[in-house]
Amino acid sequence: MKKYLFLSLLLAGWLMPSHAQDNTFKVLNPDYQKSPYTGMTRQHWIEADKYLLEGAFRHIKSLDDPMYFQRLGDVCYPKDESNASRVRGATLEGMARTLFMASTLIHENPNIEINGINLAQYYRRQLTLLVDSTSAQFVGHRGKRGPCQDLVEFGALGISLFICGDVVWDPLPQAVRDSLYSMIESYADGPTISQNWRFFNVFPMSFFKTKGYPINDELLVKYVKLLIGDYRGDGWYWDNPNYDYYSMWAYQLYGKLWSKFFGEKYYPELAAQFEKNYREMFTSYPYMFDRDGRMIMWGRSNLYRFAATAPLPWVDGAYANLGWMRRIASGCLLQFLQNPDFLYQDGIPTPGWFGLFDPVLQGYSCRGSVYWCAKAFLPLLLTENDDYWKVTEDEGAWKEMQPNQVYNHWYGKPQILLTNYSNSGASEIRAYCDYNIERDWPELFRASEQYNRLAYNSLFPWMADGPNGEVSMNYVVKTKDGKWDPLRRYTIQGFENGTMTRTVWPQADKEFTMTLKDTPLPDGMLREDVINTKGGCSQVRLGHYSLPKKENMPITQRVINLKKTKAYIINNGELELAMIPLSGWEDVQFVTTNGLHPVSDEAKTINAIATAKDNLTLKTLLLFKKGTFTKEELMRYSK
């Protein structure tokens, strides 16, 4: 963070850790009969929605005030606040995404106020300012612009207007509605990006069609068919060029909502295809959340957090366990809302995972982007009498899992392995990553720590790579120029007899290749990896998961002698990691890092080191546990 920004935020009182004011969300009067694991009911979800909006509307004193928030860190835009265009773009994001969050509340109570501001009146005024050429919020017609961030926000507006348009859209003067239609449609009836972005064209066009405005029906149908064509099976859509949470809270959710709001009436055959794909999601996606409902830190846009639960509630109880779906959703929501670093003193969620963490961010995000998490509140459209809210919370598949067992779920079409650990309650994912950062105009984050780890686990948020070879849950190699480069170009061979096989190479040296074999075990994994050819690389390092330092508690480390090897162990008072080198390694080191972990400034991991050699086999146990390993447990694994 730049020094001047740090000082200005400190003076404003915004940079103080949020737990100093104890402003985490409280589940008041929990209902442990209906929700034995979280106490959360539909009313608590309404209160959580208001809790987040209260932070946003702390910045609003009049109906004309823009929904613009001070940027934090070094990644989010606008980096130059004298750039009126970028500030206007961030303002549109703040407005559209907080409306997304407010839409269900307005739908339920058209007169609702937050911090003394009538929500419906505020958003009607903000929509009017979008087409007022004298306003700083004014958005002109697209003209010759290509796909842009404004299109994304108009997609969000399209969804919100389907939800609360009778209160926010219909009362607007006809001239204002016509101007908004003309301006927004110029973006919707235009170019897009060949991934989930097509929905941002589809939703405004669909809404305007229901209001009697002419739209490009041919383009609408084309985009919908292309979106359906991105489906790869087992519940997963290909969000070119990655699989990540967009497959779910974009494709699966948007497809379901589009069908519900529009498609079933106008294009029932297309809606039926979305519905078929949606039902298949329940064969895989719920297993990504752990026993407590926590989500895995994986892929881009992690600052949207619990938006990951948004597609789960919309299923008929005949196709999925609704009690499990609500247990996941409420557990994931509380994972963040009850973390003391989630909100800054300005009341806005931090751009990061829990607190501010630049490595998890992308340049297309601004401070208001965090409100994309609002998708998680769309199930408030389901009434109190809907089965989703009526059934009792349930642990679903977890209640059937036996102790000391590991449960693997292999999905061959997207080539994704999900693993559930009954002992720790953790969930883990291994997924595709093969992005060429040497292409023109590369998005470097698509081959970064957000995608290139060997595995991602709900108990262990990923740690960023350090400049001196510090690494967590991946290999890094020292290239001929003396720099460390991670393995990031994966080819997946498959999963058989409990083992996943992949080949991989680093972008920096295409001649260095490895064959990786991952075998999940009840308390971790066995790695049997082979360097096929070392290319120009001189050294290789393998990192375990990492542990954040808990407040006022040091991370302890110890070494236990086993029969033929040693166990290297770290513990932060809650979780323990053990690395046991079985063959091929020359050294093992405890590595302390600063500024690389999303949960705390100081963190620790364990790295194994070897000289890179052709045909070198590296066999390693990477174990984890809540609590402490006994020597007998470690001996049993290392036999």
XYZ file of C-alpha atoms in Angstrom:
639
model
C 0.000 0.000 0.000
C 1.404 3.373 -0.941
C 2.543 5.452 2.024
C 0.278 8.432 1.311
C -2.787 6.201 1.012
C -1.902 4.385 4.243
C -1.585 7.673 6.135
C -4.792 9.135 4.737
C -6.767 6.022 5.653
C -5.176 5.905 9.093
C -6.120 9.522 9.771
C -9.636 8.835 8.563
C -9.888 5.983 11.063
C -10.633 3.492 8.286
C -7.577 1.287 8.490
C -8.065 0.190 12.077
C -8.794 -3.546 12.184
C -12.544 -3.952 12.168
C -12.549 -6.228 15.216
C -11.429 -3.224 17.277
C -15.044 -2.082 17.034
C -16.448 -5.627 17.184
C -18.612 -4.978 14.119
C -18.875 -8.590 12.995
C -22.325 -9.924 12.168
C -24.233 -11.395 15.100
C -26.851 -14.138 14.741
C -29.364 -12.781 17.249
C -31.982 -15.185 18.605
C -30.641 -18.169 16.652
C -33.073 -20.953 15.839
C -31.233 -24.182 16.581
C -34.352 -26.258 16.006
C -34.620 -25.346 12.340
C -30.905 -24.689 11.871
C -28.956 -26.837 14.362
C -25.550 -25.960 12.866
C -25.758 -22.209 12.241
C -28.954 -20.960 13.900
C -29.646 -19.044 10.676
C -33.196 -18.629 9.335
C -34.556 -16.565 6.466
C -34.940 -13.597 8.843
C -31.262 -13.805 9.769
C -30.397 -13.709 6.062
C -32.496 -10.547 5.742
C -30.608 -9.034 8.665
C -27.275 -10.015 7.088
C -28.339 -8.309 3.848
C -29.209 -5.137 5.769
C -25.944 -5.379 7.717
C -23.944 -5.174 4.500
C -26.089 -2.421 2.994
C -25.771 -0.324 6.136
C -22.034 -0.137 5.520
C -22.578 1.056 1.957
C -25.232 3.610 2.861
C -23.018 5.021 5.597
C -21.498 6.909 2.630
C -24.822 8.219 1.295
C -26.373 11.405 2.689
C -28.681 12.369 -0.189
C -30.340 10.747 -3.194
C -27.752 12.364 -5.498
C -24.687 10.954 -3.719
C -22.722 8.486 -5.856
C -22.111 4.951 -4.573
C -18.347 5.400 -4.726
C -15.896 4.038 -2.160
C -12.237 4.833 -1.421
C -9.918 2.293 -3.045
C -7.561 0.227 -0.901
C -4.297 -1.492 -1.793
C -2.346 -1.318 -5.033
C -4.402 -3.415 -7.443
C -7.978 -2.108 -7.524
C -8.980 0.625 -9.951
C -9.135 3.623 -10.249
C -5.454 4.019 -9.519
C -5.689 7.699 -10.457
C -8.749 9.362 -8.959
C -8.279 12.349 -11.255
C -9.375 10.026 -14.076
C -13.073 10.912 -14.184
C -13.919 8.042 -16.526
C -12.493 5.395 -14.194
C -14.125 6.973 -11.148
C -17.430 7.003 -13.030
C -16.959 3.334 -13.874
C -16.307 2.453 -10.231
C -19.371 4.467 -9.256
C -21.534 2.499 -11.682
C -20.201 -0.729 -10.173
C -21.031 0.445 -6.677
C -24.538 1.453 -7.658
C -25.412 -1.601 -9.749
C -23.992 -4.117 -7.304
C -25.514 -2.620 -4.176
C -28.843 -2.555 -6.034
C -28.255 -6.255 -6.634
C -27.997 -6.602 -2.845
C -30.989 -4.355 -2.174
C -33.273 -5.801 -4.841
C -34.766 -8.621 -2.778
C -35.328 -6.296 0.198
C -37.092 -3.764 -2.039
C -39.137 -6.573 -3.579
C -40.305 -7.590 -0.096
C -40.727 -4.076 1.317
C -40.957 -1.265 -1.280
C -40.636 1.360 1.467
C -37.523 -0.013 3.133
C -34.946 2.505 4.364
C -31.288 2.032 5.229
C -29.590 4.722 7.320
C -32.520 7.050 6.633
C -32.388 6.635 2.840
C -35.377 5.162 1.017
C -33.779 2.494 -1.155
C -36.283 2.597 -4.011
C -36.086 6.394 -4.217
C -32.285 6.300 -4.154
C -31.936 3.803 -6.981
C -34.605 5.519 -9.097
C -32.621 8.724 -8.742
C -29.338 6.968 -9.604
C -30.897 5.433 -12.723
C -32.086 8.884 -13.752
C -28.573 10.306 -13.316
C -27.191 7.677 -15.706
C -28.931 9.474 -18.569
C -28.490 13.036 -17.277
C -25.635 14.522 -19.338
C -24.927 17.096 -16.618
C -24.297 14.400 -14.004
C -20.956 12.853 -13.077
C -22.777 9.489 -13.214
C -23.772 9.996 -16.864
C -23.115 7.071 -19.209
C -23.133 7.734 -22.940
C -24.151 5.328 -25.688
C -21.639 2.610 -26.460
C -20.656 4.002 -29.819
C -17.689 2.008 -31.161
C -16.577 0.738 -27.755
C -15.905 -2.970 -27.465
C -16.811 -5.139 -24.477
C -16.342 -3.092 -21.319
C -17.046 -3.112 -17.593
C -20.208 -1.032 -18.088
C -21.770 -3.995 -19.904
C -21.199 -6.164 -16.811
C -23.030 -3.701 -14.599
C -25.923 -3.402 -17.039
C -26.224 -7.161 -16.852
C -26.569 -6.853 -13.089
C -29.163 -4.106 -13.549
C -31.123 -6.407 -15.850
C -31.347 -9.054 -13.129
C -32.244 -6.526 -10.421
C -34.972 -4.985 -12.564
C -36.552 -8.406 -13.040
C -36.703 -8.588 -9.221
C -37.796 -5.099 -8.175
C -38.515 -3.320 -11.469
C -42.132 -2.679 -10.449
C -40.789 -0.387 -7.723
C -37.563 0.940 -9.243
C -38.268 0.982 -13.007
C -41.997 1.383 -13.552
C -42.413 4.688 -11.595
C -39.708 6.422 -13.665
C -40.965 9.009 -16.187
C -41.457 7.559 -19.664
C -38.741 9.789 -21.098
C -36.219 8.507 -18.547
C -37.148 4.873 -19.230
C -36.805 5.437 -22.962
C -33.399 7.055 -22.515
C -32.211 4.233 -20.273
C -33.427 1.667 -22.773
C -31.647 3.410 -25.648
C -28.372 3.731 -23.747
C -28.283 0.279 -22.099
C -29.488 -1.516 -25.221
C -26.603 0.017 -27.166
C -24.316 -2.084 -24.937
C -26.513 -5.196 -24.737
C -27.010 -5.307 -28.517
C -23.279 -5.344 -29.120
C -19.992 -7.189 -28.706
C -19.160 -9.289 -25.680
C -16.534 -11.775 -24.473
C -16.809 -15.467 -25.291
C -17.504 -16.636 -21.745
C -20.043 -15.839 -19.002
C -20.114 -12.205 -20.168
C -22.748 -13.094 -22.757
C -25.277 -13.163 -19.902
C -24.661 -9.429 -19.448
C -26.036 -8.890 -22.952
C -28.842 -11.388 -22.462
C -30.398 -10.042 -19.261
C -30.950 -6.407 -20.310
C -32.326 -7.498 -23.692
C -34.636 -9.973 -21.989
C -35.895 -7.379 -19.505
C -36.551 -4.800 -22.199
C -38.441 -7.356 -24.266
C -40.821 -7.928 -21.330
C -41.422 -4.164 -21.261
C -42.369 -4.040 -24.927
C -39.182 -2.499 -26.280
C -37.701 -3.824 -29.548
C -34.534 -5.893 -29.105
C -32.225 -7.963 -31.277
C -33.964 -11.306 -30.784
C -31.590 -13.071 -33.143
C -28.553 -11.961 -31.138
C -30.268 -12.836 -27.864
C -30.902 -16.405 -28.993
C -27.394 -16.689 -30.434
C -25.806 -15.681 -27.136
C -28.032 -18.024 -25.123
C -27.154 -20.968 -27.357
C -23.453 -20.159 -27.097
C -23.744 -20.039 -23.301
C -25.415 -23.435 -23.250
C -22.664 -24.661 -25.556
C -20.075 -23.878 -22.865
C -21.432 -26.743 -20.762
C -18.924 -29.572 -20.368
C -20.846 -31.937 -18.095
C -20.986 -33.035 -14.446
C -22.460 -29.637 -13.586
C -19.501 -27.604 -14.909
C -19.417 -24.907 -17.590
C -16.153 -23.939 -19.286
C -15.595 -20.239 -18.516
C -12.956 -19.858 -21.224
C -10.080 -20.297 -20.409
C -10.603 -21.734 -16.887
C -12.900 -23.655 -14.623
C -13.607 -21.705 -11.446
C -16.533 -20.376 -9.406
C -17.842 -18.538 -12.476
C -19.013 -21.942 -13.701
C -21.449 -21.933 -10.799
C -22.460 -18.479 -9.588
C -22.405 -17.185 -13.157
C -23.453 -19.900 -15.614
C -25.517 -22.101 -13.322
C -27.137 -19.248 -11.396
C -27.722 -16.952 -14.361
C -29.085 -19.798 -16.470
C -31.535 -20.687 -13.692
C -32.612 -17.068 -13.168
C -32.942 -16.331 -16.889
C -35.165 -19.381 -17.267
C -37.267 -18.400 -14.249
C -37.672 -14.720 -15.168
C -37.908 -14.993 -18.945
C -36.839 -18.153 -20.747
C -39.624 -20.512 -19.623
C -42.159 -18.154 -21.205
C -40.352 -17.021 -24.342
C -37.862 -19.807 -25.120
C -38.908 -22.930 -23.167
C -36.618 -25.313 -25.077
C -33.547 -23.252 -24.200
C -34.725 -22.901 -20.603
C -35.097 -26.688 -20.396
C -31.444 -27.143 -21.408
C -30.312 -24.777 -18.656
C -32.487 -26.680 -16.193
C -31.002 -30.056 -17.151
C -27.480 -28.720 -16.679
C -28.473 -27.097 -13.405
C -29.712 -30.342 -11.874
C -26.446 -32.070 -12.768
C -24.602 -29.485 -10.665
C -25.771 -31.231 -7.490
C -23.779 -34.350 -8.346
C -20.549 -32.416 -7.820
C -20.642 -28.834 -6.566
C -21.883 -29.353 -2.962
C -18.832 -31.540 -2.296
C -16.609 -28.475 -2.799
C -17.799 -27.069 0.531
C -16.477 -28.555 3.730
C -18.379 -29.989 6.683
C -18.921 -26.480 8.127
C -19.961 -25.008 4.777
C -16.691 -23.171 4.213
C -15.662 -22.542 0.629
C -12.249 -23.101 -0.923
C -10.059 -20.136 -1.878
C -9.572 -20.942 -5.559
C -9.686 -19.113 -8.887
C -10.146 -15.455 -9.670
C -12.549 -12.924 -8.155
C -12.320 -14.404 -4.663
C -13.342 -11.026 -3.238
C -16.914 -12.093 -4.180
C -16.610 -14.778 -1.481
C -19.945 -16.338 -0.489
C -21.480 -15.598 -3.879
C -20.238 -19.161 -4.396
C -23.377 -20.445 -2.628
C -25.812 -18.519 -4.837
C -26.865 -21.359 -7.194
C -27.547 -23.919 -4.451
C -31.048 -22.979 -3.179
C -33.025 -23.004 -6.439
C -33.415 -26.758 -6.780
C -36.490 -28.883 -6.249
C -36.092 -31.041 -3.138
C -36.518 -34.129 -5.324
C -33.088 -33.495 -6.847
C -31.025 -32.340 -3.868
C -30.988 -32.229 -0.075
C -32.276 -28.704 0.633
C -31.276 -28.904 4.287
C -27.681 -29.528 3.206
C -27.827 -26.705 0.670
C -28.953 -24.225 3.333
C -26.394 -25.512 5.813
C -23.684 -24.861 3.198
C -25.026 -21.409 2.341
C -25.333 -20.216 5.947
C -22.004 -21.710 6.969
C -20.237 -20.044 4.053
C -21.903 -16.701 4.771
C -20.773 -16.811 8.400
C -17.270 -17.866 7.322
C -16.837 -14.262 6.204
C -19.382 -12.121 8.056
C -18.077 -13.342 11.397
C -14.431 -12.821 10.484
C -13.163 -9.634 12.185
C -11.172 -8.557 9.113
C -14.045 -8.820 6.618
C -15.165 -5.178 7.007
C -12.921 -2.150 7.198
C -13.817 0.794 9.382
C -15.591 2.450 6.448
C -18.185 -0.351 6.559
C -17.265 -1.780 3.149
C -15.975 -5.359 2.745
C -12.248 -5.429 2.169
C -10.876 -6.273 -1.276
C -9.285 -9.584 -0.377
C -10.180 -12.920 1.169
C -10.764 -11.948 4.789
C -8.743 -8.747 5.111
C -6.995 -6.727 2.403
C -4.832 -9.022 0.256
C -3.579 -7.674 -3.055
C -2.369 -11.019 -4.520
C -5.956 -12.297 -4.679
C -7.186 -9.299 -6.695
C -7.459 -8.498 -10.396
C -7.136 -5.125 -12.094
C -10.780 -5.203 -13.230
C -11.929 -4.905 -9.597
C -12.700 -1.725 -7.703
C -13.790 -1.271 -4.101
C -17.466 -1.630 -4.986
C -16.822 -4.904 -6.815
C -17.107 -6.765 -3.519
C -20.896 -6.393 -3.652
C -21.052 -9.083 -6.337
C -21.403 -11.216 -3.196
C -25.037 -10.032 -3.284
C -25.899 -13.019 -5.477
C -25.985 -15.092 -2.297
C -29.028 -13.112 -1.097
C -31.179 -13.752 -4.177
C -32.807 -16.791 -2.467
C -34.685 -14.244 -0.351
C -37.021 -14.227 -3.363
C -38.118 -17.614 -2.045
C -40.837 -17.059 0.551
C -40.775 -18.219 4.154
C -42.993 -21.124 3.115
C -40.604 -22.392 0.459
C -39.105 -25.783 1.280
C -35.612 -24.284 1.185
C -36.373 -22.174 4.243
C -38.706 -24.668 5.935
C -36.550 -27.795 6.044
C -34.121 -28.486 8.872
C -30.422 -27.904 8.297
C -28.656 -31.131 7.405
C -25.017 -32.212 6.986
C -25.894 -34.061 3.807
C -23.180 -36.390 2.537
C -20.932 -35.636 5.515
C -23.182 -37.472 7.968
C -22.625 -40.683 5.984
C -18.813 -40.426 6.014
C -16.896 -42.778 8.275
C -13.876 -41.778 10.413
C -10.379 -42.293 8.995
C -11.663 -42.346 5.441
C -11.084 -40.175 2.400
C -13.816 -39.682 -0.214
C -12.824 -38.843 -3.784
C -15.223 -37.591 -6.446
C -13.783 -37.668 -9.957
C -15.557 -35.798 -12.767
C -14.061 -36.887 -16.056
C -15.686 -34.338 -18.345
C -14.252 -31.207 -16.665
C -11.342 -33.308 -15.285
C -11.881 -32.159 -11.707
C -11.146 -34.156 -8.561
C -12.998 -33.202 -5.373
C -11.900 -34.794 -2.108
C -13.651 -34.831 1.273
C -11.687 -35.669 4.427
C -13.880 -37.155 7.155
C -11.308 -36.630 9.931
C -10.751 -32.889 9.449
C -14.009 -32.030 7.665
C -11.962 -30.409 4.873
C -12.777 -30.292 1.165
C -10.161 -30.097 -1.570
C -10.083 -29.526 -5.328
C -7.614 -30.371 -8.085
C -8.533 -28.779 -11.397
C -7.325 -27.804 -14.839
C -4.757 -25.033 -15.336
C -3.000 -24.562 -18.677
C -2.712 -20.903 -19.617
C 0.008 -19.517 -21.867
C 1.276 -16.286 -20.341
C 3.395 -15.659 -23.450
C 0.298 -14.943 -25.553
C -0.619 -11.422 -26.655
C -2.234 -9.352 -23.893
C -2.060 -12.125 -21.272
C -4.124 -12.081 -18.090
C -1.311 -13.208 -15.812
C -3.624 -14.070 -12.922
C -4.984 -17.030 -14.916
C -1.699 -18.885 -14.440
C -0.949 -17.524 -10.972
C -1.383 -18.973 -7.491
C -5.127 -18.606 -8.018
C -5.055 -21.555 -10.449
C -1.643 -23.248 -10.448
C -1.533 -24.908 -7.021
C -1.310 -28.690 -6.837
C -4.468 -28.638 -4.717
C -6.741 -26.161 -2.928
C -8.173 -26.895 0.509
C -10.968 -25.291 2.539
C -8.808 -25.248 5.689
C -5.734 -23.701 4.054
C -6.179 -20.539 1.956
C -3.393 -20.353 -0.592
C -0.203 -18.433 0.113
C 1.450 -16.293 -2.565
C 4.876 -17.303 -3.860
C 7.896 -15.505 -2.443
C 10.865 -14.122 -4.435
C 13.370 -16.548 -2.915
C 11.571 -19.787 -3.713
C 9.113 -19.700 -0.802
C 6.195 -21.787 -2.002
C 3.056 -23.419 -0.643
C 1.284 -26.424 -2.215
C 3.230 -26.315 -5.447
C 6.616 -26.937 -6.988
C 8.867 -24.078 -8.017
C 12.015 -24.541 -10.114
C 15.121 -22.392 -10.320
C 15.587 -21.520 -13.970
C 18.822 -20.789 -15.770
C 18.403 -17.050 -15.161
C 18.392 -17.703 -11.403
C 14.697 -16.961 -10.862
C 12.049 -19.207 -9.341
C 9.114 -20.198 -11.518
C 6.077 -22.267 -10.465
C 4.724 -25.285 -12.273
C 1.589 -24.044 -14.040
C 0.920 -25.814 -17.352
C -0.987 -28.997 -16.481
C -2.223 -31.859 -18.627
C -4.515 -34.270 -16.792
C -4.326 -37.975 -17.615
C -7.088 -39.084 -15.279
C -7.960 -40.634 -11.921
C -7.648 -44.362 -11.251
C -7.304 -46.546 -8.137
C -7.343 -43.517 -5.848
C -4.577 -41.655 -7.706
C -4.750 -38.634 -9.997
C -2.085 -38.415 -12.709
C -0.956 -35.192 -14.388
C 1.976 -33.893 -16.389
C 3.177 -30.344 -15.818
C 5.832 -27.854 -16.816
C 6.756 -24.247 -15.900
C 6.174 -21.479 -18.398
C 9.775 -20.307 -18.067
C 11.339 -23.590 -19.245
C 9.277 -25.783 -21.545
C 11.941 -28.512 -21.432
C 11.403 -29.108 -17.711
C 8.529 -31.578 -17.265
C 7.200 -33.681 -14.409
C 4.698 -36.474 -14.013
C 2.607 -35.942 -10.878
C 0.730 -38.610 -8.962
C -1.572 -37.419 -6.143
C -3.103 -40.003 -3.796
C -5.404 -38.451 -1.164
C -5.177 -40.136 2.261
C -7.413 -39.759 5.344
C -5.120 -37.020 6.743
C -3.504 -35.539 3.655
C -1.883 -36.881 0.518
C 0.930 -39.006 -0.835
C 2.894 -37.482 -3.707
C 4.928 -39.658 -6.092
C 6.313 -37.251 -8.669
C 8.987 -37.774 -11.308
C 11.153 -35.222 -13.093
C 11.073 -36.414 -16.707
C 13.587 -33.883 -17.977
C 15.161 -31.005 -16.068
C 15.773 -28.669 -19.015
C 17.844 -25.736 -17.814
C 16.535 -25.846 -14.239
C 19.005 -26.417 -11.408
C 16.859 -26.857 -8.314
C 13.312 -27.801 -7.348
C 11.300 -26.955 -4.227
C 8.003 -28.435 -3.024
C 5.830 -26.597 -0.530
C 3.221 -27.957 1.876
C 0.104 -25.961 2.698
C 0.802 -22.932 4.914
C -0.386 -21.811 8.351
C -1.219 -18.250 9.365
C -0.023 -16.975 12.708
C -2.851 -16.780 15.212
C -3.050 -13.681 17.405
C -0.643 -13.854 20.362
C 0.291 -17.447 19.522
C 3.565 -18.437 17.824
C 3.662 -21.115 15.134
C 5.596 -23.975 16.678
C 7.841 -26.346 14.751
C 9.281 -29.712 15.613
C 11.036 -32.668 14.004
C 10.164 -36.270 14.875
C 12.533 -39.107 14.010
C 10.796 -42.000 12.318
C 12.337 -45.358 11.371
C 13.713 -44.426 7.948
C 13.049 -40.701 7.751
C 11.858 -37.671 9.717
C 8.589 -35.775 10.043
C 8.791 -31.977 9.850
C 5.836 -30.426 11.655
C 4.350 -26.961 12.225
C 1.330 -26.055 14.380
C -0.489 -22.742 14.856
C -2.582 -23.818 17.821
C -5.474 -25.001 15.678
C -4.081 -26.861 12.670
C -0.988 -28.962 12.164
C 0.994 -29.720 9.009
C 3.501 -32.543 8.655
C 5.857 -33.126 5.731
C 7.566 -36.505 5.534
C 10.190 -36.838 2.751
C 10.286 -40.465 1.583
C 12.722 -40.355 -1.349
C 14.608 -37.983 -3.632
C 14.880 -34.994 -1.287
C 18.142 -33.475 -0.042
C 16.847 -31.014 2.544
C 13.669 -29.867 4.286
C 13.246 -26.336 5.649
C 10.768 -24.500 7.850
C 9.940 -21.291 5.984
C 8.569 -18.147 7.644
C 6.971 -15.557 5.353
C 5.632 -12.031 5.717
C 2.960 -10.422 3.573
C 2.265 -13.530 1.480
C -0.701 -15.043 3.347
C -4.354 -13.851 3.106
C -5.146 -14.444 6.787
C -2.162 -12.968 8.657
C 0.968 -11.021 7.840
C 3.200 -13.744 9.266
C 2.807 -17.329 8.109
C 4.828 -20.503 7.959
C 5.142 -23.459 5.614
C 7.505 -26.389 5.024
C 9.605 -26.678 1.858
C 11.550 -29.684 0.563
C 14.558 -29.049 -1.714
C 16.353 -31.179 -4.289
C 18.767 -30.786 -7.183
C 16.891 -31.098 -10.460
C 17.819 -34.328 -12.263
C 16.307 -36.310 -15.105
C 14.280 -39.321 -13.924
C 14.426 -38.196 -10.285
C 11.519 -39.575 -8.212
C 10.294 -37.316 -5.414
C 8.083 -39.184 -2.954
C 6.488 -37.124 -0.180
C 3.757 -37.287 2.456
C 1.935 -33.997 3.004
C -0.301 -34.495 6.039
C -2.655 -32.150 7.895
C -4.804 -32.357 10.977
C -6.903 -30.413 13.444
C -4.938 -30.886 16.647
C -1.656 -32.791 16.906
C -0.249 -35.877 15.200
C 1.060 -38.674 17.376
C 4.301 -40.425 16.465
C 2.306 -43.620 15.936
C 0.085 -41.925 13.346
C 3.117 -40.604 11.480
C 4.816 -43.983 11.605
C 1.744 -45.645 10.162
C 1.687 -43.292 7.172
C 5.447 -43.476 6.548
C 5.693 -47.279 6.342
